[in-house]
Coordinates of C-alpha atoms in Angstrom, one line a residue:
Chain A
M8 CA 26.3 19.8 -5.8
G9 CA 23.5 21.6 -7.7
F10 CA 20.3 20.2 -9.1
D11 CA 20.0 20.6 -12.8
V12 CA 16.4 19.8 -13.6
L13 CA 16.7 19.7 -17.4
R14 CA 19.7 17.3 -17.2
V15 CA 17.9 15.0 -14.7
G16 CA 14.7 15.3 -16.7
E17 CA 16.6 14.1 -19.8
L18 CA 18.1 11.1 -17.8
S19 CA 14.6 10.3 -16.7
K20 CA 13.3 10.4 -20.3
F21 CA 10.9 13.4 -19.9
V22 CA 10.4 16.5 -22.1
L23 CA 9.5 18.8 -19.3
T24 CA 7.3 21.8 -19.7
D25 CA 8.5 25.3 -18.5
K26 CA 6.1 25.1 -15.5
E27 CA 7.4 21.6 -14.6
V28 CA 11.0 22.9 -14.8
T29 CA 10.1 25.8 -12.4
D30 CA 8.0 23.7 -10.0
F31 CA 10.4 20.7 -9.8
N32 CA 13.4 23.0 -9.3
C33 CA 11.7 24.5 -6.3
H34 CA 10.3 21.2 -4.8
I35 CA 13.3 19.1 -5.3
N36 CA 15.6 21.8 -3.8
E37 CA 13.2 21.7 -0.8
M38 CA 13.4 18.0 -0.7
M39 CA 17.2 18.1 -0.8
K40 CA 17.2 20.3 2.3
M41 CA 15.2 17.7 4.1
I42 CA 17.4 14.8 2.9
E43 CA 20.7 16.5 3.7
I44 CA 19.9 16.3 7.5
L45 CA 21.2 12.7 7.3
P46 CA 24.7 12.8 8.8
E47 CA 27.8 11.3 7.2
I48 CA 28.3 7.6 7.8
P49 CA 31.0 7.0 10.5
D50 CA 34.3 5.7 9.1
G51 CA 34.6 1.8 8.8
E52 CA 30.8 1.2 9.2
S53 CA 29.1 -1.3 6.9
T54 CA 26.5 0.3 4.4
S55 CA 24.3 -2.8 3.8
F56 CA 20.7 -3.3 4.9
K57 CA 20.5 -6.8 6.2
T58 CA 17.4 -8.9 5.8
K59 CA 17.2 -12.2 7.7
K60 CA 15.5 -13.9 4.9
L61 CA 17.8 -15.8 2.5
S62 CA 16.6 -15.9 -1.1
E63 CA 16.0 -19.5 -2.0
L64 CA 16.9 -20.4 -5.6
R65 CA 14.5 -22.5 -7.7
D66 CA 15.6 -25.4 -9.9
D67 CA 16.4 -24.1 -13.3
V68 CA 13.5 -25.8 -15.0
P69 CA 11.4 -24.0 -17.6
K70 CA 7.8 -23.5 -16.6
E71 CA 4.7 -22.6 -18.4
S72 CA 4.9 -19.1 -19.8
L73 CA 2.4 -16.6 -21.0
D74 CA 1.1 -17.1 -24.6
V75 CA 2.9 -14.7 -26.9
S76 CA -0.2 -13.6 -28.7
K77 CA -1.9 -12.8 -25.4
V78 CA 1.1 -10.7 -24.4
L79 CA 1.1 -8.8 -27.6
E80 CA -2.5 -7.9 -27.2
N81 CA -1.3 -5.0 -24.9
A82 CA 1.5 -3.8 -27.2
P83 CA 0.8 -0.4 -29.0
T84 CA 2.4 -1.7 -32.2
T85 CA 3.4 -5.2 -33.3
K86 CA 4.6 -6.9 -36.4
A87 CA 5.0 -10.6 -37.2
G88 CA 4.8 -11.6 -33.5
F89 CA 7.2 -8.9 -32.2
F90 CA 7.1 -5.6 -30.4
V91 CA 7.7 -2.7 -32.8
V92 CA 10.2 -0.2 -31.2
Chain B
M11 CA -29.9 -4.1 8.5
E12 CA -28.5 -4.2 5.0
L13 CA -26.2 -7.2 4.3
S14 CA -23.6 -4.7 2.8
S15 CA -23.1 -3.1 6.3
L16 CA -22.2 -6.4 8.0
T17 CA -18.7 -7.9 8.6
A18 CA -17.2 -10.7 6.6
K19 CA -17.3 -12.8 9.7
K20 CA -21.0 -12.3 10.2
L21 CA -21.8 -12.8 6.5
S22 CA -19.8 -16.0 6.5
Q23 CA -21.8 -17.4 9.4
M24 CA -25.1 -16.4 7.7
L25 CA -24.1 -18.1 4.4
R26 CA -23.4 -21.3 6.3
A27 CA -26.6 -21.0 8.3
K28 CA -28.4 -20.5 4.9
E29 CA -29.7 -17.1 6.1
C30 CA -28.7 -15.5 2.9
S31 CA -27.0 -16.4 -0.4
A32 CA -23.8 -15.0 -2.0
T33 CA -25.9 -13.5 -4.6
E34 CA -28.0 -11.6 -2.0
I35 CA -24.9 -10.3 -0.4
L36 CA -23.5 -9.2 -3.7
E37 CA -26.7 -7.5 -4.7
S38 CA -26.8 -5.6 -1.4
V39 CA -23.2 -4.4 -2.1
L40 CA -24.1 -3.4 -5.7
Q41 CA -27.1 -1.5 -4.5
Q42 CA -25.0 0.4 -2.1
I43 CA -22.5 1.0 -4.9
S44 CA -25.3 2.5 -7.0
K45 CA -26.4 4.7 -4.1
R46 CA -23.0 5.9 -2.9
E47 CA -20.5 5.6 -5.7
K48 CA -21.4 8.9 -7.4
H49 CA -20.5 10.7 -4.2
V50 CA -17.6 8.6 -3.0
G51 CA -15.9 7.5 -6.2
A52 CA -14.1 4.5 -4.7
Y53 CA -13.8 2.5 -7.9
I54 CA -12.1 3.0 -11.2
T55 CA -13.7 -0.1 -12.7
I56 CA -16.8 -2.0 -11.3
T57 CA -16.9 -5.7 -12.3
E58 CA -20.5 -6.2 -11.8
E59 CA -21.1 -9.0 -14.3
I60 CA -18.0 -10.9 -13.3
A61 CA -19.0 -10.6 -9.7
R62 CA -22.5 -11.9 -10.4
K63 CA -21.1 -15.0 -12.1
Q64 CA -18.7 -15.5 -9.2
A65 CA -21.5 -15.2 -6.6
K66 CA -23.7 -17.5 -8.6
S67 CA -21.0 -20.1 -8.7
V68 CA -20.5 -19.9 -4.9
D69 CA -24.2 -20.4 -4.4
E70 CA -24.2 -23.5 -6.6
K71 CA -21.2 -24.9 -4.7
F72 CA -23.0 -24.4 -1.4
K73 CA -26.0 -26.1 -2.8
K74 CA -24.0 -29.1 -3.8
G75 CA -22.7 -29.3 -0.2
E76 CA -19.1 -28.4 -1.2
K77 CA -16.9 -27.4 1.8
L78 CA -15.8 -23.8 1.0
S79 CA -13.4 -21.3 2.4
D80 CA -14.6 -19.0 5.3
L81 CA -14.5 -16.1 2.9
A82 CA -16.3 -17.8 -0.1
G83 CA -18.9 -15.5 -1.4
I84 CA -17.6 -12.3 0.3
P85 CA -17.3 -9.2 -2.0
I86 CA -13.9 -7.6 -2.2
A87 CA -12.5 -4.5 -3.8
V88 CA -9.0 -4.8 -5.2
K89 CA -6.7 -1.8 -5.5
D90 CA -6.1 -1.0 -9.2
I91 CA -2.4 -1.6 -8.9
I92 CA -2.9 -5.3 -8.6
C93 CA -3.1 -7.3 -11.8
T94 CA -6.4 -9.0 -12.6
E95 CA -6.5 -11.2 -15.7
G96 CA -8.8 -9.7 -18.4
I97 CA -9.8 -6.8 -16.2
L98 CA -8.4 -3.3 -16.7
T99 CA -5.5 -2.5 -14.4
T100 CA -4.4 1.1 -14.6
A101 CA -2.5 2.1 -11.4
A102 CA -4.7 5.3 -11.8
S103 CA -2.2 6.4 -14.6
K104 CA -2.9 7.5 -18.1
I105 CA 0.2 5.5 -19.1
L106 CA -1.8 2.2 -18.3
K107 CA -5.3 3.5 -19.2
N108 CA -5.8 0.5 -21.6
F109 CA -3.8 -2.1 -19.8
I110 CA -5.5 -5.5 -19.5
P111 CA -3.2 -8.0 -17.7
P112 CA -2.8 -11.3 -19.3
Y113 CA -2.4 -12.9 -15.8
N114 CA -3.5 -12.6 -12.2
A115 CA -1.4 -11.4 -9.3
T116 CA -0.8 -14.2 -6.8
V117 CA -3.0 -12.5 -4.3
V118 CA -5.9 -12.3 -6.8
E119 CA -5.4 -16.0 -7.6
R120 CA -5.7 -16.7 -3.8
L121 CA -8.9 -14.7 -3.6
L122 CA -10.4 -16.7 -6.5
E123 CA -9.1 -20.1 -5.0
N124 CA -11.1 -19.1 -1.9
D125 CA -14.3 -18.2 -4.0
M126 CA -14.2 -14.6 -3.1
V127 CA -16.3 -12.2 -5.2
I128 CA -14.4 -9.3 -6.8
T129 CA -16.5 -6.2 -7.1
G130 CA -14.0 -4.1 -8.9
K131 CA -10.7 -2.1 -9.0
A132 CA -10.5 0.6 -6.5
N133 CA -8.9 4.1 -7.0
L134 CA -5.5 5.1 -5.7
D135 CA -2.9 7.9 -6.2
E136 CA -1.1 7.3 -9.5
F137 CA 1.2 4.3 -9.0
A138 CA 0.5 4.5 -5.3
M139 CA 2.4 7.8 -5.0
G140 CA 0.5 10.0 -2.6
S141 CA -1.2 10.1 0.8
T142 CA -4.5 11.6 -0.2
C143 CA -5.8 9.8 -3.3
E144 CA -5.9 13.2 -5.0
F145 CA -3.2 12.2 -7.5
S146 CA -5.3 9.7 -9.4
Q147 CA -5.4 10.7 -13.0
F148 CA -8.9 9.4 -13.5
K149 CA -11.2 10.5 -10.6
L150 CA -11.5 12.0 -7.1
T151 CA -12.3 9.6 -4.2
R152 CA -14.0 11.3 -1.3
N153 CA -13.9 10.2 2.4
P154 CA -17.3 8.5 3.1
R155 CA -17.3 9.9 6.6
D156 CA -17.1 13.5 5.3
L157 CA -17.4 13.9 1.5
E158 CA -15.4 17.3 1.7
R159 CA -12.4 15.4 2.9
V160 CA -9.8 13.1 1.4
P161 CA -9.9 9.3 2.1
G162 CA -6.1 9.2 2.6
G163 CA -3.8 7.4 0.3
S164 CA -2.6 5.8 -1.6
S165 CA -5.2 3.1 -1.0
G166 CA -8.0 5.7 -0.8
G167 CA -10.3 3.7 -3.0
P168 CA -10.1 0.4 -1.1
A169 CA -10.5 2.2 2.3
A170 CA -13.5 4.3 1.0
A171 CA -15.1 1.2 -0.5
V172 CA -15.1 -0.6 2.8
A173 CA -16.2 2.5 4.8
A174 CA -19.1 3.2 2.4
D175 CA -20.2 -0.5 2.5
E176 CA -19.4 -0.6 -1.3
A177 CA -17.3 -3.7 -0.4
I178 CA -17.1 -6.0 2.6
L179 CA -13.3 -6.3 2.3
A180 CA -10.5 -4.8 0.2
L181 CA -6.9 -5.3 -0.8
G182 CA -4.6 -2.4 -0.6
S183 CA -0.8 -2.0 -0.9
D184 CA 1.5 -0.1 1.5
T185 CA 4.9 1.3 0.7
G186 CA 5.1 3.9 3.5
G187 CA 1.6 4.0 5.1
S188 CA -0.7 3.5 2.0
I189 CA -3.0 1.0 3.8
R190 CA -2.8 2.4 7.3
V191 CA -3.3 6.1 6.6
P192 CA -6.5 5.7 4.5
A193 CA -7.6 3.1 7.0
A194 CA -7.3 5.6 9.8
F195 CA -8.9 8.5 7.8
C196 CA -11.9 6.4 6.8
G197 CA -12.4 4.6 10.1
V198 CA -11.6 1.0 9.0
V199 CA -8.8 -1.5 9.9
G200 CA -5.8 -2.0 7.7
L201 CA -2.7 -4.2 8.1
K202 CA 0.8 -3.7 6.5
P203 CA 2.3 -7.2 6.7
T204 CA 5.9 -8.2 7.4
Y205 CA 8.0 -7.7 4.3
G206 CA 7.8 -11.2 2.6
A207 CA 4.6 -12.3 4.2
V208 CA 2.4 -11.7 1.1
S209 CA 3.5 -12.2 -2.5
R210 CA 4.0 -9.1 -4.6
Y211 CA 3.9 -11.0 -7.9
G212 CA 1.6 -9.2 -10.3
V213 CA 1.6 -6.0 -8.2
L214 CA 2.8 -3.0 -10.2
A215 CA 6.0 -2.0 -8.3
L216 CA 6.6 1.3 -6.6
A217 CA 9.5 0.6 -4.3
S218 CA 10.4 -3.1 -4.3
S219 CA 12.1 -3.2 -0.9
L220 CA 9.1 -1.5 0.9
D221 CA 6.0 -2.6 -1.0
Q222 CA 3.6 -5.1 0.6
V223 CA 0.0 -6.0 -0.2
G224 CA -2.4 -6.0 2.8
P225 CA -6.0 -6.6 3.9
M226 CA -8.5 -3.9 4.8
G227 CA -11.9 -4.5 6.5
K228 CA -14.4 -3.2 9.1
T229 CA -12.9 -5.2 12.0
V230 CA -9.6 -6.8 13.0
E231 CA -11.2 -10.2 12.8
D232 CA -12.1 -9.6 9.1
V233 CA -8.6 -8.3 8.3
H234 CA -7.3 -11.5 10.1
M235 CA -9.4 -13.7 7.9
L236 CA -8.3 -12.0 4.7
F237 CA -4.7 -12.1 5.7
D238 CA -4.8 -15.8 6.2
V239 CA -6.1 -16.1 2.6
I240 CA -3.4 -14.0 1.0
A241 CA -0.3 -14.7 3.0
G242 CA 2.3 -17.4 2.4
E243 CA 5.1 -18.5 0.2
D244 CA 5.0 -17.9 -3.5
S245 CA 7.6 -19.3 -5.9
K246 CA 7.0 -16.4 -8.1
D247 CA 8.1 -13.8 -5.4
M248 CA 11.5 -14.9 -3.9
T249 CA 11.1 -12.5 -1.0
T250 CA 8.2 -14.5 0.4
F251 CA 8.9 -16.9 3.2
K252 CA 7.4 -20.1 4.6
N253 CA 7.0 -21.6 8.1
K254 CA 8.0 -18.4 9.9
K255 CA 6.2 -18.7 13.1
Y256 CA 6.0 -16.1 15.9
E257 CA 6.0 -18.1 19.1
K258 CA 4.6 -15.7 21.6
E259 CA 1.0 -16.4 22.8
F260 CA -1.3 -13.4 23.5
D261 CA -2.1 -12.9 27.2
I262 CA -3.5 -9.5 28.2
K263 CA -2.1 -9.9 31.7
K264 CA 1.5 -10.3 30.2
L265 CA 1.2 -7.8 27.4
R266 CA 3.9 -5.2 27.4
I267 CA 2.9 -2.2 25.4
G268 CA 5.7 0.3 24.4
I269 CA 4.4 3.8 24.0
Y270 CA 6.4 5.1 21.0
K271 CA 7.5 8.4 22.5
E272 CA 8.7 10.2 19.5
L273 CA 5.3 9.7 17.8
F274 CA 3.4 11.3 20.6
S275 CA 5.2 14.7 20.2
E276 CA 4.0 18.2 19.5
R277 CA 3.8 17.3 15.8
I278 CA 0.7 15.2 16.5
N279 CA -2.8 16.6 16.9
P280 CA -3.4 16.6 20.7
E281 CA -6.8 15.0 20.4
I282 CA -5.2 12.1 18.5
V283 CA -2.6 11.8 21.3
T284 CA -5.4 11.6 23.9
S285 CA -7.4 9.1 22.0
V286 CA -4.4 6.7 21.3
M287 CA -3.3 7.1 25.0
N288 CA -6.8 6.0 25.9
V289 CA -6.3 2.8 24.0
A290 CA -3.2 2.2 26.0
K291 CA -4.9 2.9 29.3
S292 CA -7.9 0.8 28.4
L293 CA -5.6 -2.2 27.7
E294 CA -3.7 -1.4 30.9
S295 CA -6.9 -1.5 32.9
H296 CA -7.2 -5.2 31.7
G297 CA -3.8 -6.1 32.9
A298 CA -1.3 -4.9 30.2
T299 CA 1.9 -3.0 31.2
L300 CA 2.8 0.3 29.7
K301 CA 6.4 1.4 29.1
T302 CA 7.7 4.4 27.3
V303 CA 10.0 3.4 24.5
S304 CA 12.3 5.6 22.4
I305 CA 13.4 5.1 18.9
P306 CA 15.7 8.1 18.4
H307 CA 16.2 10.1 15.3
V308 CA 12.5 10.4 14.2
E309 CA 13.7 13.3 12.0
Y310 CA 15.6 10.8 9.8
L311 CA 12.5 8.8 9.0
M312 CA 11.1 10.9 6.1
P313 CA 14.6 11.6 4.5
L314 CA 15.4 7.9 4.6
Y315 CA 12.1 6.9 3.2
H316 CA 12.3 9.5 0.4
I317 CA 15.8 8.3 -0.6
V318 CA 14.9 4.6 -0.7
M319 CA 11.4 5.0 -2.2
T320 CA 12.4 7.5 -5.1
I321 CA 15.5 5.6 -6.1
E322 CA 13.5 2.4 -6.3
A323 CA 10.6 4.0 -8.0
A324 CA 12.8 5.7 -10.6
S325 CA 14.2 2.3 -11.5
N326 CA 10.9 0.4 -11.4
L327 CA 9.0 2.9 -13.5
G328 CA 11.7 2.9 -16.2
R329 CA 9.8 0.0 -17.8
Y330 CA 7.0 2.3 -19.1
D331 CA 8.4 3.0 -22.4
G332 CA 5.4 2.8 -24.9
I333 CA 6.7 -0.5 -26.4
K334 CA 5.4 -3.5 -24.6
Y335 CA 2.2 -2.3 -23.1
G336 CA 0.4 0.9 -22.1
Y337 CA 0.3 4.3 -23.7
K338 CA 2.4 5.3 -26.6
A339 CA 2.8 8.9 -27.9
K340 CA 1.6 9.6 -31.3
D341 CA 4.0 12.3 -32.7
F342 CA 7.8 11.6 -32.7
E343 CA 10.7 11.4 -35.1
S344 CA 13.1 9.1 -33.2
V345 CA 12.9 6.3 -30.7
E346 CA 14.4 8.6 -28.0
E347 CA 11.8 11.2 -28.7
M348 CA 9.0 8.4 -28.6
Y349 CA 10.3 7.3 -25.1
C350 CA 10.3 10.9 -23.8
R351 CA 7.0 12.0 -25.2
T352 CA 5.3 8.7 -24.0
R353 CA 6.5 9.2 -20.5
E354 CA 5.9 13.0 -20.4
E355 CA 2.4 12.6 -21.6
G356 CA 1.6 9.3 -19.8
F357 CA 2.8 10.1 -16.2
G358 CA 1.3 12.7 -13.9
T359 CA 3.1 15.4 -12.1
E360 CA 3.7 13.7 -8.8
V361 CA 5.1 10.5 -10.5
K362 CA 7.5 12.7 -12.6
R363 CA 8.6 14.5 -9.5
R364 CA 9.5 11.4 -7.7
I365 CA 11.1 9.7 -10.7
I366 CA 13.2 12.9 -11.2
L367 CA 14.3 13.0 -7.5
G368 CA 15.1 9.3 -7.5
T369 CA 17.1 9.7 -10.7
F370 CA 19.0 12.6 -9.3
L371 CA 19.8 10.9 -6.0
S372 CA 21.0 7.7 -7.7
S373 CA 23.0 9.6 -10.5
A374 CA 26.7 9.0 -11.0
Q375 CA 27.3 12.6 -9.8
F376 CA 27.0 11.4 -6.2
G377 CA 28.6 8.0 -6.7
G378 CA 25.8 6.3 -4.8
A379 CA 26.4 8.3 -1.6
Y380 CA 22.8 9.0 -0.8
R381 CA 21.8 5.3 -1.3
Q382 CA 24.7 4.2 0.9
K383 CA 23.6 6.7 3.6
A384 CA 20.0 5.4 3.4
L385 CA 21.2 1.8 3.7
F386 CA 23.3 2.5 6.7
F387 CA 20.6 4.5 8.6
R388 CA 17.9 2.0 7.5
Q389 CA 19.9 -0.7 9.2
K390 CA 20.3 1.3 12.3
L391 CA 16.6 2.0 12.4
A392 CA 15.7 -1.7 11.9
E393 CA 18.0 -2.4 14.9
A394 CA 16.4 0.2 17.0
Y395 CA 12.9 -1.3 16.3
A396 CA 14.3 -4.8 17.1
K397 CA 15.7 -3.6 20.3
A398 CA 12.5 -1.7 21.4
L399 CA 10.5 -4.8 20.5
K400 CA 12.6 -6.9 22.9
E401 CA 11.7 -4.5 25.7
C402 CA 8.0 -4.8 24.9
D403 CA 5.7 -7.0 22.8
I404 CA 4.2 -4.2 20.6
L405 CA 4.7 -0.5 20.0
L406 CA 1.7 1.8 20.1
S407 CA 1.5 5.1 18.2
P408 CA -1.0 7.2 16.4
T409 CA -1.4 6.2 12.7
S410 CA -1.4 9.8 11.4
A411 CA -0.6 13.1 12.9
T412 CA -4.0 14.6 11.9
P413 CA -7.4 13.4 10.9
A414 CA -8.4 13.5 7.2
F415 CA -7.5 16.8 5.4
K416 CA -10.0 18.8 3.4
L417 CA -9.8 18.2 -0.3
G418 CA -7.1 20.4 -1.9
E419 CA -5.7 21.3 1.5
T420 CA -2.3 19.7 0.9
V421 CA -1.2 21.3 -2.3
D422 CA 2.4 21.6 -1.1
P423 CA 4.0 18.2 -1.8
I424 CA 6.7 18.7 0.9
E425 CA 3.9 19.1 3.5
M426 CA 2.1 16.1 2.0
Y427 CA 5.2 14.0 2.3
T428 CA 5.1 14.3 6.1
T429 CA 1.7 12.7 6.4
D430 CA 3.3 9.3 6.6
L431 CA 5.6 10.2 9.5
C432 CA 4.0 7.7 11.9
T433 CA 3.9 4.8 9.3
V434 CA 7.1 4.8 7.2
G435 CA 9.2 3.2 10.0
A436 CA 7.5 -0.1 9.8
N437 CA 8.1 -0.4 6.0
L438 CA 11.8 0.7 6.4
A439 CA 12.2 -1.9 9.2
S440 CA 10.2 -4.6 7.3
I441 CA 7.9 -5.3 10.3
P442 CA 4.1 -5.5 10.5
A443 CA 1.9 -2.7 11.7
I444 CA -2.0 -2.5 11.9
S445 CA -4.2 0.6 12.2
I446 CA -7.4 0.2 14.2
P447 CA -10.1 2.9 14.7
C448 CA -9.9 4.4 18.1
G449 CA -12.2 7.4 18.3
L450 CA -13.4 10.4 16.5
I451 CA -12.5 14.2 16.2
G452 CA -16.0 15.5 15.5
N453 CA -17.1 13.1 12.8
L454 CA -13.5 12.2 11.6
P455 CA -12.0 8.9 12.5
I456 CA -8.7 8.4 14.3
G457 CA -6.5 5.4 14.0
A458 CA -4.2 3.8 16.6
Q459 CA -1.2 1.9 15.1
L460 CA 0.2 -1.3 16.7
I461 CA 3.6 -2.3 15.5
G462 CA 5.1 -5.8 16.1
P463 CA 8.2 -7.8 15.4
E464 CA 8.7 -9.7 12.1
Y465 CA 6.0 -12.4 11.6
S466 CA 3.9 -11.2 14.5
E467 CA 0.7 -10.5 12.6
H468 CA -1.4 -13.0 14.5
F469 CA -0.2 -11.5 17.8
L470 CA -1.2 -8.0 16.5
F471 CA -4.6 -9.5 15.5
A472 CA -5.1 -10.9 19.0
V473 CA -4.3 -7.6 20.6
G474 CA -6.6 -5.8 18.2
E475 CA -9.4 -8.3 18.7
F476 CA -9.1 -8.0 22.4
Y477 CA -9.3 -4.2 22.1
E478 CA -12.3 -4.4 19.9
S479 CA -14.2 -6.9 22.2
N480 CA -13.4 -5.4 25.5
C481 CA -12.3 -1.8 25.3
K482 CA -14.5 0.0 22.8

């Protein structure tokens, strides 16, 4: 299956330059050659990565949150206490 | 001898013996920064005034007779991917060039609870994507051992700061070797802890199933002390664990060292092979047993790593959209265009390349096939490490295949990606690994890597401390 850099760039939310299109096409095709040495998974084998650690759930109790005005200090544009999209 | 050139352990003893003050230690480090920083470029931000207040506060606490942590008053550089409240945190990316976090990462809280003195935010490859520190969007960091060479990456700033005596200790992060490779290139010690040993809360994410924060220092003992400060359960990071003890006691006469066969191959510089084998022989001469151990399919390591890392990076970096924080493009006619222009203008080339590869590999076109393959082979790899680490107590390998490259030498990204060949396995298998200086090629340091089972950090420290005390 071919790599369409413009399509993937669009999915990644980039407006790629001509040079990036050329370079990424070349590099990512090279990367795919490296990645494709992984063989197929034998039939019937599980495809999960098991970690021994079990995630422990916290009690569903609200805790102190960040102050809204402090959070908004980093936003490029705000209005009436909200982010502007 | 300048205070800045001493170890954290020694400075801690001197503070307690009232042979120096925290302010004197800090001033010695700041003087070193003023001398060396213009050549080395370890820091993105130097927090001189904050550090002076912290050092003064430590001196006052000592005067009052308060019992303080062993690392109280010790200057530390923090990689600029770790959030520091009120202090610029950029990930070396233009997209975060003005980001001032409203909170501290848990590891930073722990440094402050232990009265450590933060000297600044150290340089890195943008969003920790790189092995040379040349992909910072802000500045070049040079290797203090040879200014024409890279310090390694991505934690090149933290490693260079310690090596140049511009900090006594440093915090880095390691996704595929980003603590250990720069530690090896700069001749310092660096630990990648077990996944879940150290909280990642407040650390800007690259690949969430691989990232770990870890300590860097001049000696294993220093790294040990810093690990004990930052490690432990955190309710804000559900991958952290508590009370996971590794039971084995270190005894050099009973130590079984596995020589990791595949990482002593023709891919590795022969002088590095010789130096690392000398570590093995030296430990053997004190009673350790050597055994050659095989973890097959070394050729799968880099493909596996790049599938996992790029898919997770593409997902994690989706949050940089110009709305909540960070850079926002100026000219756009729609929200879609604003997202695209913000990301195009804010991210550097290497970050875009990895996001694009990760997006491609996880796209519906493949129905998750690459991710499933990666999960399957990652599990097999973790099982192979676990089996090898039953046959022996630790695995020994080089930390990197070569010493530090010349600046600009690795222009080919594919070539650069293989720099981490010796280190990615520990991240994929979620186990700890430490790099320890073990010699020189000319003036360039070489690192030996010790890999242990889950939770075996203190065992690795014991081996490393034995090596430093008895074999060097």
